[in-house]
Short mmCIF file of C-alpha atoms and ligand atoms in Angstrom, two decimals:
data_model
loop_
_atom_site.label_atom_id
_atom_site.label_comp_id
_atom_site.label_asym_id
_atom_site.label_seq_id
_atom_site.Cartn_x
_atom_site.Cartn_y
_atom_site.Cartn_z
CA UNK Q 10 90.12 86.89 98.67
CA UNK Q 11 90.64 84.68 95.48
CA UNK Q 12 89.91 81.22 94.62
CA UNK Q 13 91.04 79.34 92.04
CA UNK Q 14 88.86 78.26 88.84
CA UNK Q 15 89.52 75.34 86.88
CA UNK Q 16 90.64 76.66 83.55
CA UNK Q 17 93.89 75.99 83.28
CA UNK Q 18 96.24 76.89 79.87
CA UNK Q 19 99.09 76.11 79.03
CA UNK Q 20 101.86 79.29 78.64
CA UNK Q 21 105.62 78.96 78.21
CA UNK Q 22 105.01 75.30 79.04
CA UNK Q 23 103.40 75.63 82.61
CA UNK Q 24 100.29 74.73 83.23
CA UNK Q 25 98.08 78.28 84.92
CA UNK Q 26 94.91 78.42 86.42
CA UNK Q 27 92.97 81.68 86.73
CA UNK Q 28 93.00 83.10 89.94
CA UNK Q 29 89.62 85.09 90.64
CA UNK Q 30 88.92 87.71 92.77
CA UNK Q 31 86.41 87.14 94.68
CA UNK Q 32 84.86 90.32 96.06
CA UNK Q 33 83.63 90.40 99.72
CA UNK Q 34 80.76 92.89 99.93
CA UNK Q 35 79.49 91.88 103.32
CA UNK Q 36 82.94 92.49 105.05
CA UNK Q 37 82.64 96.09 106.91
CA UNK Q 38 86.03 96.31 107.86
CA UNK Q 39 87.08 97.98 111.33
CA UNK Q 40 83.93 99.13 112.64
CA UNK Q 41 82.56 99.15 116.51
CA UNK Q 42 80.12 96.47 117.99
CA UNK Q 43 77.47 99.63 117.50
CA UNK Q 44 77.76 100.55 114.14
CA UNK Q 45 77.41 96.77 113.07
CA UNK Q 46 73.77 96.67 115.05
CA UNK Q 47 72.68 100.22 113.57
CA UNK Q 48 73.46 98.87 109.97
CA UNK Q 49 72.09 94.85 110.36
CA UNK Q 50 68.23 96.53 109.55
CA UNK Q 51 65.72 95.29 109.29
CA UNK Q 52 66.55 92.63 112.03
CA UNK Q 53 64.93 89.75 109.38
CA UNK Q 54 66.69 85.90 110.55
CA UNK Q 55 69.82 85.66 109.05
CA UNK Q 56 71.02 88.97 108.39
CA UNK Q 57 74.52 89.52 108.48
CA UNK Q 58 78.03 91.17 107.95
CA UNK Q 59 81.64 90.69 109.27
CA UNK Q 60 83.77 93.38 110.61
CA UNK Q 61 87.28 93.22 111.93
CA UNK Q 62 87.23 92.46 115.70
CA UNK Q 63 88.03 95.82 118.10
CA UNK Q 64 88.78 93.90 121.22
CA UNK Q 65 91.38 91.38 119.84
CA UNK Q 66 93.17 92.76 116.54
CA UNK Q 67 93.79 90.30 114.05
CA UNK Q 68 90.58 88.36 114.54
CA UNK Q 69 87.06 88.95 113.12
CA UNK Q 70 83.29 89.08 114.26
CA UNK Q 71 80.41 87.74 112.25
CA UNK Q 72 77.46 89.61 113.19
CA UNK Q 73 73.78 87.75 112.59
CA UNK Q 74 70.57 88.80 113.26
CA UNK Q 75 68.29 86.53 115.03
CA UNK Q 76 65.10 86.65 116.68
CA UNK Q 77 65.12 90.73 116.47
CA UNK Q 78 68.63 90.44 118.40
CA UNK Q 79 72.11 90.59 117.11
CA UNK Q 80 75.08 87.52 117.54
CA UNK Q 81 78.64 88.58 117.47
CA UNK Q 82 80.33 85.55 116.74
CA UNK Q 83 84.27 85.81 117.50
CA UNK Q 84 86.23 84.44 114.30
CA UNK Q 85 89.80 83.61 115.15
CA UNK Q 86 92.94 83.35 113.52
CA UNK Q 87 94.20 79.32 114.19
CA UNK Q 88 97.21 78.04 112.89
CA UNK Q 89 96.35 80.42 109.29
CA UNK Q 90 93.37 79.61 109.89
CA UNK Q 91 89.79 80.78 110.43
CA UNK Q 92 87.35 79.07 112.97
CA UNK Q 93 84.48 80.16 115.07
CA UNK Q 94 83.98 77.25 116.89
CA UNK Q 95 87.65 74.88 116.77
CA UNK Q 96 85.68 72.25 114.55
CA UNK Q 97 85.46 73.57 111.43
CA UNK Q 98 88.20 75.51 109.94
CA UNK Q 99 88.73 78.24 106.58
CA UNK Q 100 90.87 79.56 104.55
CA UNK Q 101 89.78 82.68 104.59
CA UNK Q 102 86.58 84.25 105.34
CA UNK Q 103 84.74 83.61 102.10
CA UNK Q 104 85.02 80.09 102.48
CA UNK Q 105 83.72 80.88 106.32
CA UNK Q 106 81.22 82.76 104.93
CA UNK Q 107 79.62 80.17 102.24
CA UNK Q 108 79.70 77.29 104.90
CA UNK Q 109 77.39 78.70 107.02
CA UNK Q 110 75.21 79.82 104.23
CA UNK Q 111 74.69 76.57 103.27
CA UNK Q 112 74.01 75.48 106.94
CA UNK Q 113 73.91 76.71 110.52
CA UNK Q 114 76.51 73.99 111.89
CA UNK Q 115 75.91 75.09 115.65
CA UNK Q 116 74.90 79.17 114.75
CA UNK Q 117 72.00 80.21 115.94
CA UNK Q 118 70.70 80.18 112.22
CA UNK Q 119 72.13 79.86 108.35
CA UNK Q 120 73.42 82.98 106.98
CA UNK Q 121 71.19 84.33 104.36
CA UNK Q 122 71.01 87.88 103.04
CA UNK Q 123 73.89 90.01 103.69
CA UNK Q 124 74.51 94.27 104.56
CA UNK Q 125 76.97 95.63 101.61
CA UNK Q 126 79.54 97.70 102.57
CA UNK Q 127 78.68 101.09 100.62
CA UNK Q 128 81.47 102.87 98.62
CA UNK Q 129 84.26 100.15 97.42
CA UNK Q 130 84.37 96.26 98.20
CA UNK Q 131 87.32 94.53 100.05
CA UNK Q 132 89.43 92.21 98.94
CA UNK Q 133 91.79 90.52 100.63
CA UNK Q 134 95.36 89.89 99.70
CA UNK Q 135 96.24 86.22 99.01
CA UNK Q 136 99.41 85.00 97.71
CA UNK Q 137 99.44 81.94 97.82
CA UNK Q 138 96.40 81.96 94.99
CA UNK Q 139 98.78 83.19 92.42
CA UNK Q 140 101.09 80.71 93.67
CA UNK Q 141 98.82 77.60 93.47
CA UNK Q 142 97.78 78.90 90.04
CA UNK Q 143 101.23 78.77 88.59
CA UNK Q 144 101.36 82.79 87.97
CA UNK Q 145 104.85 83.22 90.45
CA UNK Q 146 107.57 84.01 88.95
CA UNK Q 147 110.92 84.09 91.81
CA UNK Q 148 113.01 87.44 91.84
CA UNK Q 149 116.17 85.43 90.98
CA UNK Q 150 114.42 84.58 87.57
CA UNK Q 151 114.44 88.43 86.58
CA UNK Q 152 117.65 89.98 85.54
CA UNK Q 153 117.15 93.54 85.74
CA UNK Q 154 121.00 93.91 84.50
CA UNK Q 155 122.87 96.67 85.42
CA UNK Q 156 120.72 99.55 84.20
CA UNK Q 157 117.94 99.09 85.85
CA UNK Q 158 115.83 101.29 82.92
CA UNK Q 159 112.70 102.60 84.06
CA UNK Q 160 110.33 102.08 81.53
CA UNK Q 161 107.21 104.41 82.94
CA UNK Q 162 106.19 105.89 86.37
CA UNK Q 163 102.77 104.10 87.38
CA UNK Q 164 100.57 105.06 89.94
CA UNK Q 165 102.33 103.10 92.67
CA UNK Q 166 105.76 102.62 91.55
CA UNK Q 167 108.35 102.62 88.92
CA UNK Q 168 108.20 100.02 85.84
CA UNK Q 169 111.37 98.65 84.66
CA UNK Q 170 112.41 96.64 82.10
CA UNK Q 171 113.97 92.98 82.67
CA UNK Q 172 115.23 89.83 81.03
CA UNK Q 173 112.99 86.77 82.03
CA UNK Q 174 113.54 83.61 80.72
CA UNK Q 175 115.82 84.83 77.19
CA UNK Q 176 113.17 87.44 76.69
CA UNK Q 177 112.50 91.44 77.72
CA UNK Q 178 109.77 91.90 80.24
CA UNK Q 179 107.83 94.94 81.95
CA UNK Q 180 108.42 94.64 85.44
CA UNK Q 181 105.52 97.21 87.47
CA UNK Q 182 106.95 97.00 91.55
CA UNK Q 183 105.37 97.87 94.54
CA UNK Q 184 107.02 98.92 96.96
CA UNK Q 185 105.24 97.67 100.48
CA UNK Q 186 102.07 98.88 101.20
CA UNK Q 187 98.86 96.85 102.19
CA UNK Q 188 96.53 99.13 100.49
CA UNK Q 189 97.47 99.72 97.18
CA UNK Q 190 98.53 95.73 97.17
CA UNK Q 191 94.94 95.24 97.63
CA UNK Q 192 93.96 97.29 93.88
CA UNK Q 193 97.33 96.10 92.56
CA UNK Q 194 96.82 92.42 92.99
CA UNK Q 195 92.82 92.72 91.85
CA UNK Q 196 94.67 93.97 89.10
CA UNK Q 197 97.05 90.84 88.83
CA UNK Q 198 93.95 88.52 88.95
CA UNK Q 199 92.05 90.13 86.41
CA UNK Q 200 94.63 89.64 83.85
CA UNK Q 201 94.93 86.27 84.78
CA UNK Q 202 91.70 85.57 83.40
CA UNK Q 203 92.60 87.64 79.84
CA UNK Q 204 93.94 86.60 76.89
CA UNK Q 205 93.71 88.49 73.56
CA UNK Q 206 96.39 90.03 71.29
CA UNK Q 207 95.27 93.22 72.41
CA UNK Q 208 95.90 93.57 75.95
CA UNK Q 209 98.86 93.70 77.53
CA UNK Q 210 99.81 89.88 78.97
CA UNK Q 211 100.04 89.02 82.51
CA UNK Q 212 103.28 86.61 82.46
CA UNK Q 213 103.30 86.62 85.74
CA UNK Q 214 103.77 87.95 89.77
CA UNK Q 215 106.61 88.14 92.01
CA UNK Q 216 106.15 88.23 95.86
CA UNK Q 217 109.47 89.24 97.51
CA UNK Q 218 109.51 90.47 101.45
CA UNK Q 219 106.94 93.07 101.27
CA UNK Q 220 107.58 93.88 97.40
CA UNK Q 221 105.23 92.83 94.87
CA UNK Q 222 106.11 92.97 91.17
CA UNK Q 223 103.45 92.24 87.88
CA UNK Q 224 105.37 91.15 85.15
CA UNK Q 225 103.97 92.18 81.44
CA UNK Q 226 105.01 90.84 77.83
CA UNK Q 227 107.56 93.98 77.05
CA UNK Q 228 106.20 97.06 74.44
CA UNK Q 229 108.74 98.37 72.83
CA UNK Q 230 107.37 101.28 71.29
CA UNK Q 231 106.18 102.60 74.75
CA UNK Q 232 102.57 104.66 75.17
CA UNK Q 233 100.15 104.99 72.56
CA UNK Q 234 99.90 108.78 73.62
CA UNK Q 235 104.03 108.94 73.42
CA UNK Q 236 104.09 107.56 69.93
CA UNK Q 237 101.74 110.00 68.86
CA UNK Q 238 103.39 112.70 69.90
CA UNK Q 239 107.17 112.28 69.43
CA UNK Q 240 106.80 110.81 65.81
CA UNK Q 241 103.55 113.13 64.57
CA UNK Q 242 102.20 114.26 61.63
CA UNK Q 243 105.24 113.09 59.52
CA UNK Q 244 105.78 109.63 60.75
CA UNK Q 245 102.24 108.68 61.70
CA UNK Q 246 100.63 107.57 58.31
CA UNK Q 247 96.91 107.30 58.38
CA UNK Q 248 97.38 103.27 57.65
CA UNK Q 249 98.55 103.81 61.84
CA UNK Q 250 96.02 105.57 63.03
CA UNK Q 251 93.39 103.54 61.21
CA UNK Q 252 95.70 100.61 62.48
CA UNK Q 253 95.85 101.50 66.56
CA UNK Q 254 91.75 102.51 66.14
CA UNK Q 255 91.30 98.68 65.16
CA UNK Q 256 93.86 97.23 67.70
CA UNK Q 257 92.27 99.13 70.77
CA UNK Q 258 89.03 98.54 69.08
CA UNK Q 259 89.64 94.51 68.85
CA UNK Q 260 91.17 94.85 72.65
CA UNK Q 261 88.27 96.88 74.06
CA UNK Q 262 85.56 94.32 72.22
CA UNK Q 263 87.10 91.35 74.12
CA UNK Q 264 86.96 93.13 77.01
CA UNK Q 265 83.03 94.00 76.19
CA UNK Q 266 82.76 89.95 75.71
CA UNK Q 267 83.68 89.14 79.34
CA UNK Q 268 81.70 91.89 80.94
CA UNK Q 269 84.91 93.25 81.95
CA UNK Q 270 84.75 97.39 82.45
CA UNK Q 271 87.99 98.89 82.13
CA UNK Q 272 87.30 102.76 83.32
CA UNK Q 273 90.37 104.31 82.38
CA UNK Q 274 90.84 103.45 78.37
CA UNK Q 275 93.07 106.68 76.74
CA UNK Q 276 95.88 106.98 74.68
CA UNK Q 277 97.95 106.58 77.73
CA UNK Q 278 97.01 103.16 78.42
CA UNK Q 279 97.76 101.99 75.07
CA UNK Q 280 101.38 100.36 74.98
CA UNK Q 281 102.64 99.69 71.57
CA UNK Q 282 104.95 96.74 70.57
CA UNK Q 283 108.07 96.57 68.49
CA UNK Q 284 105.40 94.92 65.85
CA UNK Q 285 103.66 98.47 66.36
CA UNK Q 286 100.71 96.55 67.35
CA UNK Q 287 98.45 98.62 70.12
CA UNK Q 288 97.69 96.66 72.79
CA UNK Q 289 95.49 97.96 75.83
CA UNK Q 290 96.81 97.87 79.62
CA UNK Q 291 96.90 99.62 82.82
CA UNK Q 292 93.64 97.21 84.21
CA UNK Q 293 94.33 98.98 87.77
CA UNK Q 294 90.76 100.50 87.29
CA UNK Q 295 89.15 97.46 85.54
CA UNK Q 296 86.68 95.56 87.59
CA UNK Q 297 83.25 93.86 88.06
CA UNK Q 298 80.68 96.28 87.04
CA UNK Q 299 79.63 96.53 90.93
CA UNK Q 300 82.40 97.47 91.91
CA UNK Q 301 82.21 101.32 93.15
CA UNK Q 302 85.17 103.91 92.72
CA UNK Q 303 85.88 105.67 95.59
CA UNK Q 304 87.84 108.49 95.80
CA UNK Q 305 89.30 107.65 92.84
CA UNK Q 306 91.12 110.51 90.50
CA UNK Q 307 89.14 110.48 87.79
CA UNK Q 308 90.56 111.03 83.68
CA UNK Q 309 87.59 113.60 83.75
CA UNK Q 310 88.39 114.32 80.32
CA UNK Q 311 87.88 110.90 79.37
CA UNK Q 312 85.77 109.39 81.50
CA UNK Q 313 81.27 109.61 80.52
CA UNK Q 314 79.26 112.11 82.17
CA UNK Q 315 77.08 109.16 83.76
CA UNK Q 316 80.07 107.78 85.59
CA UNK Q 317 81.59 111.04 86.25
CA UNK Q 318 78.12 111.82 88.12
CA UNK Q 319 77.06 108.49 89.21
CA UNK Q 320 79.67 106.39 89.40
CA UNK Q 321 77.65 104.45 86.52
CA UNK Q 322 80.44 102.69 84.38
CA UNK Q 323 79.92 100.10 81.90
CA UNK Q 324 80.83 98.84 78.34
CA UNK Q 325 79.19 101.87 76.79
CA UNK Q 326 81.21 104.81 79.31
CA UNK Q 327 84.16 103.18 77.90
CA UNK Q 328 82.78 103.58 74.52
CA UNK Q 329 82.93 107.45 75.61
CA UNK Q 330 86.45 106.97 76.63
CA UNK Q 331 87.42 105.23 73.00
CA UNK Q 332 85.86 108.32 71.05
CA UNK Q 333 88.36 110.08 73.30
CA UNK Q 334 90.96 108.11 72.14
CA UNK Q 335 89.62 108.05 68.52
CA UNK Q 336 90.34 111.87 68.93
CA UNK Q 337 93.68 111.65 70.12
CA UNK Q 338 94.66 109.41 67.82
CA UNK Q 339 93.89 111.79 64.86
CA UNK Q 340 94.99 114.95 66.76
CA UNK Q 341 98.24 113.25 67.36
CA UNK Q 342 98.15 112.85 70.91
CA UNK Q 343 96.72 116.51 71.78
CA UNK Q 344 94.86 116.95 75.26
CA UNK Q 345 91.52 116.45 74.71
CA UNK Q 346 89.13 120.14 74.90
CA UNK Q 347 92.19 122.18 74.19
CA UNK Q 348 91.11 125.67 74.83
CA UNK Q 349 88.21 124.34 77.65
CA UNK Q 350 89.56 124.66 81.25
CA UNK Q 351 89.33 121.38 83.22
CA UNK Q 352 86.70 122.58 85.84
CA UNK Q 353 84.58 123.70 82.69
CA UNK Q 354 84.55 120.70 80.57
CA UNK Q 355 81.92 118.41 82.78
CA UNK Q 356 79.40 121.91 82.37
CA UNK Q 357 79.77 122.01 78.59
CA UNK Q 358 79.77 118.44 78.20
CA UNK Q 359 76.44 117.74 80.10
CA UNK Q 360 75.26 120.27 77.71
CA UNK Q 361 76.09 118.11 75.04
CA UNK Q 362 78.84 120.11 73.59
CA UNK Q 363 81.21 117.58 71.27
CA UNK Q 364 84.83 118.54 70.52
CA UNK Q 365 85.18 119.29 66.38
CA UNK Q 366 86.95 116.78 64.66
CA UNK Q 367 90.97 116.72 64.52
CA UNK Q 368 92.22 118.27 61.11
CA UNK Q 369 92.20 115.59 58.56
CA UNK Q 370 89.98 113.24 60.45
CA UNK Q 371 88.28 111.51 58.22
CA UNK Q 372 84.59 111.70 58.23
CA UNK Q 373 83.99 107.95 58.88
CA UNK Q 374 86.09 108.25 61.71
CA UNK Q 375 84.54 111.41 63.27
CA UNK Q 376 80.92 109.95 63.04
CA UNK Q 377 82.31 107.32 65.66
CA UNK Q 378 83.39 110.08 67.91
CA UNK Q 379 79.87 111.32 68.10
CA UNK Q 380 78.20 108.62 68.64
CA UNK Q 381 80.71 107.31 71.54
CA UNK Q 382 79.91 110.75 72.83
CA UNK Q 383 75.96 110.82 73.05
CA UNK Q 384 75.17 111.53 76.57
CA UNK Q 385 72.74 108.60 76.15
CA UNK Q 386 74.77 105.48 77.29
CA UNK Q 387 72.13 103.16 75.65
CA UNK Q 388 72.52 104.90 72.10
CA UNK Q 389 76.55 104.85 71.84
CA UNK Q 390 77.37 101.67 70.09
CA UNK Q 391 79.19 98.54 71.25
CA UNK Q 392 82.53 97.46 71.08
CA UNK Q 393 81.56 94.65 68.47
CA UNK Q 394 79.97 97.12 66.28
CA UNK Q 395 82.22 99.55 65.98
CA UNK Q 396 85.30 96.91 64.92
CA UNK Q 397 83.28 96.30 62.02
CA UNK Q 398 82.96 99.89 61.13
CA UNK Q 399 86.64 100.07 61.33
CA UNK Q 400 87.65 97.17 59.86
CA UNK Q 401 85.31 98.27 56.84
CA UNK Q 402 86.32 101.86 56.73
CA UNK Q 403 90.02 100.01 56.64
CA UNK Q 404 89.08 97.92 53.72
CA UNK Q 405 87.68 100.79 51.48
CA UNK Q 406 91.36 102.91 52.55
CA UNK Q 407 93.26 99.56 51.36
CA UNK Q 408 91.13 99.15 47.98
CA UNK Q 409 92.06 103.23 47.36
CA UNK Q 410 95.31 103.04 48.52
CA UNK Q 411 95.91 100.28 45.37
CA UNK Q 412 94.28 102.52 43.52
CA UNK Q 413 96.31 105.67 43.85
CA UNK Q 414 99.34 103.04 43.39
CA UNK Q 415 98.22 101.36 40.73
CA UNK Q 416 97.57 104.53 38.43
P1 ADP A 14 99.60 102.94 86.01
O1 ADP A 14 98.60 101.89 86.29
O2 ADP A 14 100.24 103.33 87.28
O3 ADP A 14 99.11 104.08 85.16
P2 ADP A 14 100.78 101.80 83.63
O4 ADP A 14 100.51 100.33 83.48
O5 ADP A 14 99.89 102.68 82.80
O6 ADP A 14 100.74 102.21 85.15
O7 ADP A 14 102.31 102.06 83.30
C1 ADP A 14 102.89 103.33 83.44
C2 ADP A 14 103.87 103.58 82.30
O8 ADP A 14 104.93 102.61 82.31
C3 ADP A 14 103.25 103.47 80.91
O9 ADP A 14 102.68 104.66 80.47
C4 ADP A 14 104.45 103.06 80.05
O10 ADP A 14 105.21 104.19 79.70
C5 ADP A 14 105.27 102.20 81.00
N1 ADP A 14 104.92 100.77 80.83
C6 ADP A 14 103.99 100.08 81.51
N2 ADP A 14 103.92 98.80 81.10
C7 ADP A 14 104.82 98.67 80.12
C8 ADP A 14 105.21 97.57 79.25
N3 ADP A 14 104.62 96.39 79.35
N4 ADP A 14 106.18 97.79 78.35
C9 ADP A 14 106.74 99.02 78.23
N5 ADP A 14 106.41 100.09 79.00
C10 ADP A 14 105.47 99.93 79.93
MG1 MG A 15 98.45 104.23 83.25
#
C-alpha cells in the first residue's frame, strides 16, 4: 500500500511527489478463521490482524480480540472500496486500519497493538500512487525503435534501451505477475524518494495491461563488474578505480543518510555512465531495515556473516558488501574467494579468514577491506567515514601524480 508524502520536486518540469511504501505488518494474508485465533495471543483488548477472507474471495476479515474472545469483522470490496460497516469507506486497508486505531466507530473496541506477520511484510500493489505522484510515464511516450536492444537480463525481465522525451532511457519490464510486481514496485517507490548523483534515477513507471516497466536515466558504459573486466589491467588506470571507490562510496553514504539498507551492493549493481561516473542501482533488495528476506538468493559472497545467519542487515553489512566491491574493483572484476568453493566460504569466513589483497592494491585501499570485513558489525566503519578516507587517499594520488609529471 503507498501513500503519498508531500515533498514534491520539480524534474523535467513536472511537479513529483514521493510515493511511500507503506508496509503492512499486521496483514496475514490467506489464512483460516483458526490460525488467526491461535496467533491473536495473549487475548489483551484490542489485539488484532487482517487476513484475506476464505469464505468470499476478494474481501478481507479484521480479526480483534475482545473480552478474551475473538471478532471477525467482514471487510468488503464497495465500489474500489473498503468498508466494514457501509458508513465509512477506505482506500485501502491501511487507511481502514488507522481509522479504527484512532477510534472504535461502532467496533467492539479501538484497534491497538497488532500480530506481525513473521518472515516478509506485504505490500500491496497501487497504481494509481505513482500516478497521483506524477511518476507515469504512457507506453506511447517510449520509442523502443526498431531494435529493441536489450541492455541486461534482470531478475524478472529483460531491460531495454529506449528514447523518452529526446533522450536514451533504461527501460526494466515486467512481464505480468502479481508477485514479483509486489518487490518490483517497492522497488519503484523507493527510488522515488532518492536523489543523489550516485544512484541510478527513477524517471519514471509505466503501467500497461498487466506489464509494468521502471524507467532509469540510461548508463552507457553498462555494469561496473563488465567494465572491469572487458577493459582490464590496460585500460583501467588507478585514477578509475580510485574514481568508482569514491562514486559508490558517495552513493552508498547517501543511502546510509536515509536509513536506507540496500543488501545487494557488488560490482554488478554498479552501472556506469558515458561520463564514466559509477552510479549504484538494482534497489530490488533495498528496504526498511525491518523488513525480513525470505527465501531470498542470497550474493553469499558478498553479503555479512550476520545477515547471512540472521537475516541482520544494516548500514554496516553493506559496508561488508563495499569491501567486496573494493576488492573487485582492484582485482578487475575477479569472483570474489577465487580458489574457495561456494559452500566453504561462509565456514572460513565465520572464522575470520579475509581474502589477501588484489595485486597492486594499494595499502590504503586494502586497510578498508579489512575493516569492512570485521565480523564485528559495530567496528566496520560508516559510509561517511570511509568517503573521507577515499577522498583523502585521492588527494595524496593527485598531489603525486603532479609530481611524477612535473619532474
Ligand atoms: P536485477 O534487479 O534484476 O539484477 P538490474 O537493475 O541489476 O536488474 O539490471 C540488470 C542488468 O541490466 C544490469 O546488470 C545492466 O547490465 C542492465 N541495466 C540495468 N539498468 C540499466 C541502465 N539504467 N542502463 C544500462 N544498463 C542497465
Ligand atoms: Mg542486478
Amino acid at each position: 500500500m503507498f501513500c503519498l508524502d508531500n515533498v514534491c520536486e520539480t524534474h523535467n518540469n513536472f511537479k513529483r511527489a514521493e510515493v511511500k511504501l507503506n508496509a503492512m505488518p499486521w496483514f496475514h494474508g490467506k489464512i483460516r478463521r483458526e490460525e488467526a485465533e491461535c496467533l491473536l495471543q495473549p487475548r489483551e483488548d484490542g489485539l488484532f490482524l487482517v487476513r484475506e477472507s476464505t469464505n468470499f474471495p476478494g474481501d478481507y476479515t479484521l480479526c480483534v480480540c475482545y473480552k478474551n474472545k475473538v471478532e471477525h469483522y467482514r471487510v468488503i470490496y464497495k465500489d474500489n472500496k473498503l468498508t466494514i460497516d457501509e458508513e465509512e469507506f477506505f482506500e485501502n486497508l491501511s487507511q481502514l486500519v488507522e481509522h479504527y486505531q484512532k477510534d472504535a466507530d461502532g467496533l467492539c473496541t479501538r484497534l491497538r497493538d497488532s500480530v506481525p506477520k513473521r518472515g516478509g511484510l506485504e505490500f500491496s500493489v497501487d497504481s494509481k500512487a505513482f500516478e497521483k505522484a506524477g511518476w507515469v510515464i504512457p507506453l506511447a511516450d517510449l520509442d523502443f525503435g526498431d531494435c529493441r536492444e536489450v541492455l541486461g537480463k534482470g531478475e524478472f525481465g529483460d531491460v531495454r534501451l529506449a528514447w523518452y522525451r529526446g533522450q536514451k532511457v533504461a527501460v526494466k519490464i515486467l512481464i505480468d505477475s502479481s508477485k514479483a510486481a509486489q518487490s518490483f514496485l517497492a522497488e519503484a517507490s523507493l527510488m522515488t524518494s532518492l536523489r543523489h548523483k550516485n544512484l541510478v534515477q527513477l524517471m519514471g513507471v509505466v503501467f500497461d495491461g498487466g506489464t509494468i516497466c521502471l524507467v532509469t536515466e540510461y548508463m552507457a558504459k553498462g555494469s561496473l563488474v563488465d567494465y572491469l573486466r572487458s577493459r582490464g589491467r590496460l585500460h583501467v588506470t588507478p585514477r578509475d578505480q580510485i574514481n568508482f571507490a569514491i562514486d559508490t562510496c558517495a552513493g552508498m553514504a547517501y543511502l546510509e543518510s536515509k536509513h536506507v539498507v540496500h543488501r545487494d551492493l557488488a560490482a554488478r549493481n554498479v552501472l556506469i555512465s558515458e561520463e564514466c561516473v559509477a552510479k549504484v542501482c538494482d534497489f530490488g533488495l533495498a528496504r526498511e531495515e525491518s523488513f525480513n528476506l525470505e527465501g531470498g538468493k542470497f550474493p553469499i559472497k558478498w553479503t555479512a556473516p550476520e545477515a547471512l545467519k540472521y537475516h541482520r542487515f544494516s548500514n554496516k553489512s553493506d559496508m561488508w558488501s563495499f569491501g567486496i566491491l573494493l576488492w573487485e574493483i582492484y582485482s578487475f572484476g575477479r569472483v570474489p574467494y577465487p580458489r574457495i568453493p561456494l559452500v566453504d566460504v561462509v565456514k572460513h569466513v565465520e572464522k575470520g579468514y579475509k581474502m589477501e589483497a588484489p595485486d597492486g592494491c594499494p595499502s590504503e585501499i586494502y586497510e578498508i577491506m579489512r575493516q569492512a570485513w570485521d565480523l564485528d558489525p559495530e567496528a566496520r566503519p560508516s559510509f561517511a567515514v570511509v568517503l573521507k578516507k577515499l577522498e583523502s587517499f585521492l588527494k595524496k594520488f593527485q598531489a603525486s601524480a603532479n609530481f611524477h609529471t612535473s619532474v
